[in-house]
Coordinates of C-alpha atoms in Angstrom, one line a residue:
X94 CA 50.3 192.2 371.5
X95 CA 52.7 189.8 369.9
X96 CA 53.8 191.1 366.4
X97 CA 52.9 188.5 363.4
X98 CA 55.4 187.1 361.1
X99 CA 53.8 190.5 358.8
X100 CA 54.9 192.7 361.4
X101 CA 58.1 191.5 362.5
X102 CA 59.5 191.5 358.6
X103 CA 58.1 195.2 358.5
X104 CA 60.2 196.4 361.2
X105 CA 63.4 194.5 359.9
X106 CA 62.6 196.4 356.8
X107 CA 62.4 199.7 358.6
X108 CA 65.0 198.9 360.7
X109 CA 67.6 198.4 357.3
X110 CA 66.2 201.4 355.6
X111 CA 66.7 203.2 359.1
X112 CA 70.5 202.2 359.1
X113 CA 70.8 202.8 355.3
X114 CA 69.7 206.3 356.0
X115 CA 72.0 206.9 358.8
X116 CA 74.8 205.4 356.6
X117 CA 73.9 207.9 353.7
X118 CA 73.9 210.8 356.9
X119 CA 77.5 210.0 357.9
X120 CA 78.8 209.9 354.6
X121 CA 77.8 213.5 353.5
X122 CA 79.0 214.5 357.2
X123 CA 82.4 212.9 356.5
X124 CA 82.4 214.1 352.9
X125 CA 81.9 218.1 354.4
X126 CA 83.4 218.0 357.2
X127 CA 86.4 220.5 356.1
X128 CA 83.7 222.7 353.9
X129 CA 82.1 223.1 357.5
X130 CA 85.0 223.9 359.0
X131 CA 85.7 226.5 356.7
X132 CA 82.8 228.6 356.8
X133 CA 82.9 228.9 360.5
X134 CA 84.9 232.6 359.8
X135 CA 84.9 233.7 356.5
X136 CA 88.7 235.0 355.3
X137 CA 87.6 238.4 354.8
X138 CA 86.1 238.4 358.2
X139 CA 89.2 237.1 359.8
X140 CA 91.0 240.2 358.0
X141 CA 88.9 243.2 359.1
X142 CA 89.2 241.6 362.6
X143 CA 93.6 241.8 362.2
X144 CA 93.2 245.1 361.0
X145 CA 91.0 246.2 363.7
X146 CA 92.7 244.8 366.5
X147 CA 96.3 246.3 364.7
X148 CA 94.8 250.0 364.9
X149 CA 93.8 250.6 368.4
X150 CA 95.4 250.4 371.5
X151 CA 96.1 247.7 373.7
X152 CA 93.4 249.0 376.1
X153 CA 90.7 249.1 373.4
X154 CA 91.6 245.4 372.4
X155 CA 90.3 244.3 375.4
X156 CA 86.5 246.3 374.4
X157 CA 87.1 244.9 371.0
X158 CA 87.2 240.9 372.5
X159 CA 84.1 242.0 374.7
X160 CA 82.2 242.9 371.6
X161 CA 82.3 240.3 369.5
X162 CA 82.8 237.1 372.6
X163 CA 80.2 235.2 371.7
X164 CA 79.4 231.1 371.8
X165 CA 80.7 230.7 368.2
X166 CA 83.7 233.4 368.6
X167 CA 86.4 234.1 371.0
X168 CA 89.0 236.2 370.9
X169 CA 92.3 236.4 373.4
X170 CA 95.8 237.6 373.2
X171 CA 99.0 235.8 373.9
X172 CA 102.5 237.0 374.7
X173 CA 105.0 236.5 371.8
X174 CA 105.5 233.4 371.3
X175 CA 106.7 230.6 368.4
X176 CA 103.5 229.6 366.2
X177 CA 103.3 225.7 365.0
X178 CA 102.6 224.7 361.8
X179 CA 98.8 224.0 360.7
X180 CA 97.2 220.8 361.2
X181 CA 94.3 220.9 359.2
X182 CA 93.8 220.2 355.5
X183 CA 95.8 222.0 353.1
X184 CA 92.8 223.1 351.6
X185 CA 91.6 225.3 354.7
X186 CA 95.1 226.6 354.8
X187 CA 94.7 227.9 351.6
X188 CA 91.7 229.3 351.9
X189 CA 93.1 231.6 354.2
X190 CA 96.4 232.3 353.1
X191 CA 95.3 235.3 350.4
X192 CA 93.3 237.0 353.4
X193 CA 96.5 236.7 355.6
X194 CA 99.4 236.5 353.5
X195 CA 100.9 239.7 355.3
X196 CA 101.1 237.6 358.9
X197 CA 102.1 234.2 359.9
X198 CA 99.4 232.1 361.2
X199 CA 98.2 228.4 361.8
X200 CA 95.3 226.8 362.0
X201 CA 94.9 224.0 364.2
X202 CA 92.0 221.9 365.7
X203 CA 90.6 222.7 368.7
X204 CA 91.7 219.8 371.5
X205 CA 88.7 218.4 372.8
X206 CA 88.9 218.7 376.0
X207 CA 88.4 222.6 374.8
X208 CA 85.4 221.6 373.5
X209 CA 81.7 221.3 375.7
X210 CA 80.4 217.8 375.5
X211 CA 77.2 217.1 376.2
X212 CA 76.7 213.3 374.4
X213 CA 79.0 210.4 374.7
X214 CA 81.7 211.1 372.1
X215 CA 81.4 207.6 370.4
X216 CA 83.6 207.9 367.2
X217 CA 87.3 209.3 367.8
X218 CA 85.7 212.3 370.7
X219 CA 84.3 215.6 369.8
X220 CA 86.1 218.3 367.8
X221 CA 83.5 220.6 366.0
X222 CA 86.0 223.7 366.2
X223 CA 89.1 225.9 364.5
X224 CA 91.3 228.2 366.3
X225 CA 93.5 230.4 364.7
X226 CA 96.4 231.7 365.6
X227 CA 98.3 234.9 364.2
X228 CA 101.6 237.0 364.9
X229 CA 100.5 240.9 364.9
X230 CA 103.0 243.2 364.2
X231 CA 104.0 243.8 367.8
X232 CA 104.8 240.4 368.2
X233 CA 101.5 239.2 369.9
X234 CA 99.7 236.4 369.5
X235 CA 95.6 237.1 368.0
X236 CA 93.9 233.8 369.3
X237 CA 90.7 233.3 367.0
X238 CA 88.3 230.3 368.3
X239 CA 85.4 229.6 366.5
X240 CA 83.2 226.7 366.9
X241 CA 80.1 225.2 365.0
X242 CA 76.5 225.0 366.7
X243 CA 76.8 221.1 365.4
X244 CA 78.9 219.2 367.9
X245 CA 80.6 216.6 365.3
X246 CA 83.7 214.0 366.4
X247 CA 86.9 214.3 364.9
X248 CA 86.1 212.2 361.4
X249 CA 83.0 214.7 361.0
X250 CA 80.1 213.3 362.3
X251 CA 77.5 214.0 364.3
X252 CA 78.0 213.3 368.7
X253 CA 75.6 210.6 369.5
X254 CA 75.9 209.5 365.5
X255 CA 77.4 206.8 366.8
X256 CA 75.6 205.7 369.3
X257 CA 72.6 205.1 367.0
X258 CA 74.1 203.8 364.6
X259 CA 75.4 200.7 366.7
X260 CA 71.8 200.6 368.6
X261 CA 70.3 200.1 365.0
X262 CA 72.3 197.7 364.2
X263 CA 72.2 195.8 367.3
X264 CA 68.2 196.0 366.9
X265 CA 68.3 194.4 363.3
X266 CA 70.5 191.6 364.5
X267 CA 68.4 191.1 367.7
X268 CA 65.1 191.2 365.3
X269 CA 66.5 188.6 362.8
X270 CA 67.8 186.1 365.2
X271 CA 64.0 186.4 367.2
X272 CA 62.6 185.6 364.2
X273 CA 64.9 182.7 363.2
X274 CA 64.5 181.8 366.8
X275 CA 60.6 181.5 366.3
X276 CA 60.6 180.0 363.4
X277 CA 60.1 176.4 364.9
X278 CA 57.8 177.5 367.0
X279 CA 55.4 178.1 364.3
X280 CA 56.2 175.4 362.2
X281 CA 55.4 173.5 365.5
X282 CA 51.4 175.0 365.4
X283 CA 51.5 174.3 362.1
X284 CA 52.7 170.1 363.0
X285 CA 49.7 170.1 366.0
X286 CA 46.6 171.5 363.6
X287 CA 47.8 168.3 361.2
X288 CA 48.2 166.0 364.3
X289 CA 45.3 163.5 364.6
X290 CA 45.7 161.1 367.2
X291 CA 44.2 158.0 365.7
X292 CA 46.7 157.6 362.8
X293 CA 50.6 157.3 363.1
X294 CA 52.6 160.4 365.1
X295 CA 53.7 162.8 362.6
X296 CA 57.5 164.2 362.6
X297 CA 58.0 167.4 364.4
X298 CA 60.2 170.3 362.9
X299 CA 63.7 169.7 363.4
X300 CA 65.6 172.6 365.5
X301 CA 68.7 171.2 366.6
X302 CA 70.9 175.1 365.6
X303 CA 67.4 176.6 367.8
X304 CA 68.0 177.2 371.6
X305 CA 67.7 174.4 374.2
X306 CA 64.2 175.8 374.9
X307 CA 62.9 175.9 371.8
X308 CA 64.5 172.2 371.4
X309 CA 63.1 171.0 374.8
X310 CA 59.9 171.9 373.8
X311 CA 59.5 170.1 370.3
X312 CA 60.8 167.2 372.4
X313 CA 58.0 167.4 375.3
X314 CA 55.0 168.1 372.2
X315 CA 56.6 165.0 370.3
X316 CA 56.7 162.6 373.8
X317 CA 53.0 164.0 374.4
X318 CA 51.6 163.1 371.0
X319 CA 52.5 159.7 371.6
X320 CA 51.3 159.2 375.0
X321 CA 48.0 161.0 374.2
X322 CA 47.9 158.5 370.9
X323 CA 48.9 155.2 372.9
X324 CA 46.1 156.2 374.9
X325 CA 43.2 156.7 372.4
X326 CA 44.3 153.6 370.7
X327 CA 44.2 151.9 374.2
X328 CA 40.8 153.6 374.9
X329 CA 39.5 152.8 371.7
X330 CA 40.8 148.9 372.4
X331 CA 38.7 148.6 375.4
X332 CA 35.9 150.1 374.0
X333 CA 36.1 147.7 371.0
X334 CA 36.1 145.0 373.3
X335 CA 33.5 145.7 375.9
X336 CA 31.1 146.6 372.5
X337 CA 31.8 143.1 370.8
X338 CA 31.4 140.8 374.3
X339 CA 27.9 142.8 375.1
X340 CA 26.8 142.1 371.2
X341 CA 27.8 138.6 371.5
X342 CA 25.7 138.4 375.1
X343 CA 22.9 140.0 373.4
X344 CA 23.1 137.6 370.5
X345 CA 22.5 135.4 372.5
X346 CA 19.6 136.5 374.6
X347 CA 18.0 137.4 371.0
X348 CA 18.2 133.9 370.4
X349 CA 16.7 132.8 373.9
X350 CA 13.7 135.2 373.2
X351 CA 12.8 132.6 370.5
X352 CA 11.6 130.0 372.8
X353 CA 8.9 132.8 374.3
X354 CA 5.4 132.6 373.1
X355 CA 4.4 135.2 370.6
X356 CA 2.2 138.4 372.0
X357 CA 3.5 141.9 372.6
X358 CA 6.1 141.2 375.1
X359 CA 8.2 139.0 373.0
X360 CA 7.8 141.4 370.6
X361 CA 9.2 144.4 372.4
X362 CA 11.8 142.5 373.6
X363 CA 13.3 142.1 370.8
X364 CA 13.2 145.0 369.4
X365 CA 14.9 145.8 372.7
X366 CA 17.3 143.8 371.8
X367 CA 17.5 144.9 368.0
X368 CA 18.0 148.3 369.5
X369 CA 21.0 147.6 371.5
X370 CA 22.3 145.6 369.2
X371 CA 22.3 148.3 366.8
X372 CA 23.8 150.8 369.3
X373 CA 26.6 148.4 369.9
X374 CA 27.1 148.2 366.2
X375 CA 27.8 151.8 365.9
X376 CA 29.9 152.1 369.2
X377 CA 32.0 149.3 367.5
X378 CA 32.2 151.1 364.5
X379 CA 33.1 154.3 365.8
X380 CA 36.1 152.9 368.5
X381 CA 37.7 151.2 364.9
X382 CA 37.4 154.5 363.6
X383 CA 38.7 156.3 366.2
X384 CA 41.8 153.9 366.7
X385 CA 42.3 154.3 362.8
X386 CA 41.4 150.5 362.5
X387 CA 38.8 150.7 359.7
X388 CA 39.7 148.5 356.6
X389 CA 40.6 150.3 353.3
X390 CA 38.5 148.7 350.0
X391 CA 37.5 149.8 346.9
X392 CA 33.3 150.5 347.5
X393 CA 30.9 151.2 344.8
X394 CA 29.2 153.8 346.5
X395 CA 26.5 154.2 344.4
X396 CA 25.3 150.8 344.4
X397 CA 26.0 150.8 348.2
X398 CA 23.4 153.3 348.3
X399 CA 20.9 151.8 346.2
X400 CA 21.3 148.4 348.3
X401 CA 20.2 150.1 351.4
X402 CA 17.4 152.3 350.0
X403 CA 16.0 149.0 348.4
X404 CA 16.0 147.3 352.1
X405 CA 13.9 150.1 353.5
X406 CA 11.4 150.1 351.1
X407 CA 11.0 146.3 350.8
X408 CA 9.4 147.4 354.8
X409 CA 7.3 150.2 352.8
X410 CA 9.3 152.9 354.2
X411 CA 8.7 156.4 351.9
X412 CA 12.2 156.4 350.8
X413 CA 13.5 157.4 347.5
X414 CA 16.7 158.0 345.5
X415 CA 17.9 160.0 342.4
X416 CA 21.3 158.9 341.0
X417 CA 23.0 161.9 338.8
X418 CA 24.7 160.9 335.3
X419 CA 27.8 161.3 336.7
X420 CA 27.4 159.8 339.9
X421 CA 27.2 156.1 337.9
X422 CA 29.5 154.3 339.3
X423 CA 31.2 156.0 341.8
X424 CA 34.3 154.3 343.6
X425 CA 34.9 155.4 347.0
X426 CA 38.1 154.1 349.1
X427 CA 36.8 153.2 352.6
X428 CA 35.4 150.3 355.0
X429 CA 32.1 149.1 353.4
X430 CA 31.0 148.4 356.8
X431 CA 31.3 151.8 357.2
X432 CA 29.9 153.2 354.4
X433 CA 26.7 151.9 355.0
X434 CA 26.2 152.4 358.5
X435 CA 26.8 156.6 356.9
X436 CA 23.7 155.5 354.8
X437 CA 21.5 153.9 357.1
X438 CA 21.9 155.9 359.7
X439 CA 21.3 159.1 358.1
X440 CA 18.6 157.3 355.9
X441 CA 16.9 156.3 359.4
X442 CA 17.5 159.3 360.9
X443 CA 15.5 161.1 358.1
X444 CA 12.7 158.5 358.2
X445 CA 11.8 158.8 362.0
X446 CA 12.3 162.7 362.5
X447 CA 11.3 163.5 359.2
X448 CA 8.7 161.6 358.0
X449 CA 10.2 160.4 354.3
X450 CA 13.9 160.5 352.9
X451 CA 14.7 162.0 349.9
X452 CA 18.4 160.8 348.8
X453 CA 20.5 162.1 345.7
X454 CA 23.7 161.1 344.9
X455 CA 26.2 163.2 342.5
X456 CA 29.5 163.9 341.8
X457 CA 31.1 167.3 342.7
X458 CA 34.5 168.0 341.3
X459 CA 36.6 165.0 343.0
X460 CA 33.6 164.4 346.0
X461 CA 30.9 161.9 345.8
X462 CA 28.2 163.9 347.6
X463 CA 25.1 162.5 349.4
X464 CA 22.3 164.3 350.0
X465 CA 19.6 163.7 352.1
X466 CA 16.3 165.6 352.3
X467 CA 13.4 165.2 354.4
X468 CA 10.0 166.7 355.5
X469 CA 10.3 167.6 358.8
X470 CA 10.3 170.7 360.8
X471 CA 14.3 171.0 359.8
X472 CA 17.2 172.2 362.2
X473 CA 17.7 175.5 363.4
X474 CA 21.0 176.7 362.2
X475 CA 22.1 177.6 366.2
X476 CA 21.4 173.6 366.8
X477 CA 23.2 172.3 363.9
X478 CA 26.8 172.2 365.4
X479 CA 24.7 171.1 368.6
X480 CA 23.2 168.2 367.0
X481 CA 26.1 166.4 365.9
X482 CA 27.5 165.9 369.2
X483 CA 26.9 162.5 371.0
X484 CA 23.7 161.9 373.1
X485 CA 22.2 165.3 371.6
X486 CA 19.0 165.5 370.2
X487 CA 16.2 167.7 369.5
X488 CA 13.7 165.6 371.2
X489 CA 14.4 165.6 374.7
X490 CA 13.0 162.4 375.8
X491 CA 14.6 159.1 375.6
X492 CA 12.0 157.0 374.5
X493 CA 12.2 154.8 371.5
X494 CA 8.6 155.9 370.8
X495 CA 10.2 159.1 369.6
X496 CA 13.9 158.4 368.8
X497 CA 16.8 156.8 370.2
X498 CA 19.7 157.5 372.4
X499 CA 20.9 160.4 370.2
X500 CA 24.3 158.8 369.1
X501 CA 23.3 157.8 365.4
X502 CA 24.7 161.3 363.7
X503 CA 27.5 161.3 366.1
X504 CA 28.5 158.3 364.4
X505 CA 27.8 159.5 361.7
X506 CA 30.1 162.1 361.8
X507 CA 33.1 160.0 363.4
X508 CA 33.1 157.9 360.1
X509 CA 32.9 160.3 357.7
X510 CA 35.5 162.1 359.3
X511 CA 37.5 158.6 359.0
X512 CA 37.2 158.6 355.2
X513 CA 38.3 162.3 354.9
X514 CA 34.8 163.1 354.6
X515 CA 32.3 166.2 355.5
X516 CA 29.2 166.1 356.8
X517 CA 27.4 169.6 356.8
X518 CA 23.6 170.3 357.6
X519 CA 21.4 172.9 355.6
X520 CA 17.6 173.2 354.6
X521 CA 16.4 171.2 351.9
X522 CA 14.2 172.2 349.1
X523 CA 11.0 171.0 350.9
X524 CA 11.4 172.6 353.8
X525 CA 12.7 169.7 355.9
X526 CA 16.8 169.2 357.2
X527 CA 19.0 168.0 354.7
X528 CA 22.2 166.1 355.6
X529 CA 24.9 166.3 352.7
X530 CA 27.9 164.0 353.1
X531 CA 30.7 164.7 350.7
X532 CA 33.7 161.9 350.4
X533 CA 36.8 161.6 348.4
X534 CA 35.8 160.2 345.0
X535 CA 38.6 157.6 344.3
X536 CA 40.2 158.2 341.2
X537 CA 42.5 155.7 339.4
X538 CA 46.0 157.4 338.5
X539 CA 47.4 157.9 335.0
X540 CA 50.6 157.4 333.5
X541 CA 53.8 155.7 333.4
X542 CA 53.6 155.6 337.7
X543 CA 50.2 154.6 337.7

């Protein structure tokens, strides 16, 4: 599982308060490292043990350092011999030099190759020990070593200390430059959900500090936006082209059609005709829309709407229309052309599957929204994605008895998605589908820029 951008800034967070921590450890180490060394033999301790080892024999010396050997104190004699000055921190010295101010002594580090190791000795090598050394009156030489449980290095912290502070740190540094690392990468997803291939390429995030990957990558998505552009525009090119020859071929065979006598085979014909005609209108629409090629015009869309309601019942279609208050006048910014193919096909669409067409146009905060009832059975909410896909409809045949070639609210969709538009279907009040189209309500701008 990948971490999110969430996730990754929660572990750089841990990881700093994780090496603040450890900081905040070595410090009180380093501040106590001689208050640890002094309480590894207490002074009065140290005493009773001189005092001890001065009243027996040399025989019973060697029970005495049998008794008390242990890991954290050992005890050996040494033949008379010169002592060297102390080399630990005055204060230890003193600490000591009440208890022992009868003998002379140092006190000296233990060397650390006296010292067991276990961890890599990371700062300065391990040194977690005292050893003490004192003349006895017969000239010997009392060797006292004591040693802490806590293996520390020689500036007082911890063995292994070190080493985790150094992995911390190279974690936080490997976690910030991933994320820097990544963050064209998601401005990059970001780029390709606003990429649509009918309008102009859109600039890339720039990542020339980024590594030649990430670089090489931005380049290959940039180079295939373009291709996959120049082709839809090429596409949509042809398409435009084949759809305008056949209408102009089937112009013409309208026209032909006249010179037939009248009876029910002209009259099928050209409806036929009217038919393909219309079809052709539509896939001509749709390939300007889809190669971004629609004109841009101010449209009264409200009177847009009444002109085409007004057509369809001048046939005696059951068609009707309620404009809101503040729906008067509503400027859309669009192809007209468009426009009212959205209208009549929806209008149509209403009419055949649903017996009449209820239409309402209002405003909804900066949308124009058109809404379109009918009576019909309605759509079943599992088929209403379905539905809006080319050559889908609920009717299965393909008769013109009983529909047409299901393509009508896939065009529908394609221009209203060319205008910045929705197109949504729900249930209408009566029971029936409706179909409510919401566009951007054009807005004249204010002010000194305006």
């Amino acid at each position: 599982m990948r971490p999110s951008l969430s996730g990754r800034i929660t572990a750089t967070v841990l990881i700093a308060l994780l090496i603040s921590w450890m900081v905040a450890v070595a410090s009180y180490y380093y501040n106590t490292r001689d208050s640890r060394l002094e309480s590894l033999i207490e002074p009065d301790a140290l005493a009773a043990l001189i005092e001890l080892v001065e009243t027996v024999s040399s025989d019973e010396r060697a029970l005495i350092v049998q008794a008390i050997d242990t890991r954290g104190l050992q005890v050996h004699f040494q033949s008379p011999r010169a002592i060297g000055s102390s080399t630990v921190a005055p204060s230890i010295v003193a600490r000591y030099e009440a208890a022992l101010k009868d003998y002379q002594f140092s006190i000296e580090r233990r060397p650390a190759d006296a010292v067991e190791v276990r961890f890599p000795a990371i700062f300065l090598g391990a040194i977690n020990a005292l050893q003490f050394r004192i003349r006895l009156s017969d000239g010997e030489v009392l060797v006292v070593d004591t040693r802490s449980p806590l293996l520390v290095s020689r500036i007082g912290l911890p063995i292994g200390f070190g080493a985790g502070m150094i992995g911390s740190v190279i974690a936080l540094i490997a976690l910030l430059i991933m994320h820097r690392e990544t963050r064209p990468l998601k401005r990059l997803a970001a780029a390709a959900d606003r990429m649509d291939l009918s309008g102009d390429p859109i600039e890339l995030p720039q990542a020339r500090s980024s590594a030649p990957e990430i670089r090489s990558l931005i380049d290959s998505f940039d180079r295939l936006q373009r291709r996959l552009s120049n082709l839809l525009r090429a596409r949509m090119a042809m398409m435009g082209g084949i759809s305008h020859d056949v209408r102009t071929f089937a112009t013409r065979l309208r026209l032909r059609l006249e010179d037939l006598p009248e009876g029910p085979q002209r009259e099928r014909a050209i409806a036929d005709i009217a038919d393909m005609i219309h079809l052709l209108d539509d896939a001509l629409l749709s390939s300007r829309a889809g190669a971004g090629e629609l004109s841009e015009q101010l449209v009264e869309f409200d009177e847009l709407v009444v002109a085409e309601v007004d057509d369809r019942k001048a046939t005696g279609a059951p068609i009707d229309l309620v404009i809101a208050p503040n729906a008067e006048g509503a400027t859309v910014l669009g192809d007209r052309l468009a426009l009212r193919r959205i209208v009549a096909n929806l209008s149509d669409n209403a009419l055949r599957y649903g017996f009449v067409a209820h239409l309402r146009l209002e405003v909804e905060g900066d949308q124009v929204a058109l809404l379109v009832d009918d009576e019909g059975t309605g759509v079943p909410e599992n088929l209403r994605e379905v539905l809006l896909e080319p050559f889908v409809r609920m009717e299965s045949s393909r008769s013109r008895l009983t529909g047409g070639a299901g393509l009508g609210l896939a065009v529908v969709v394609s221009l209203v998605g060319a205008h910045r538009g929705t197109l949504v279907i729900g249930d209408a009040p009566s029971g029936g589908a409706r179909f409510a189209v919401r566009l951007p309500l054009f807005r004249a701008r204010s002010g000194p820029d305006a």
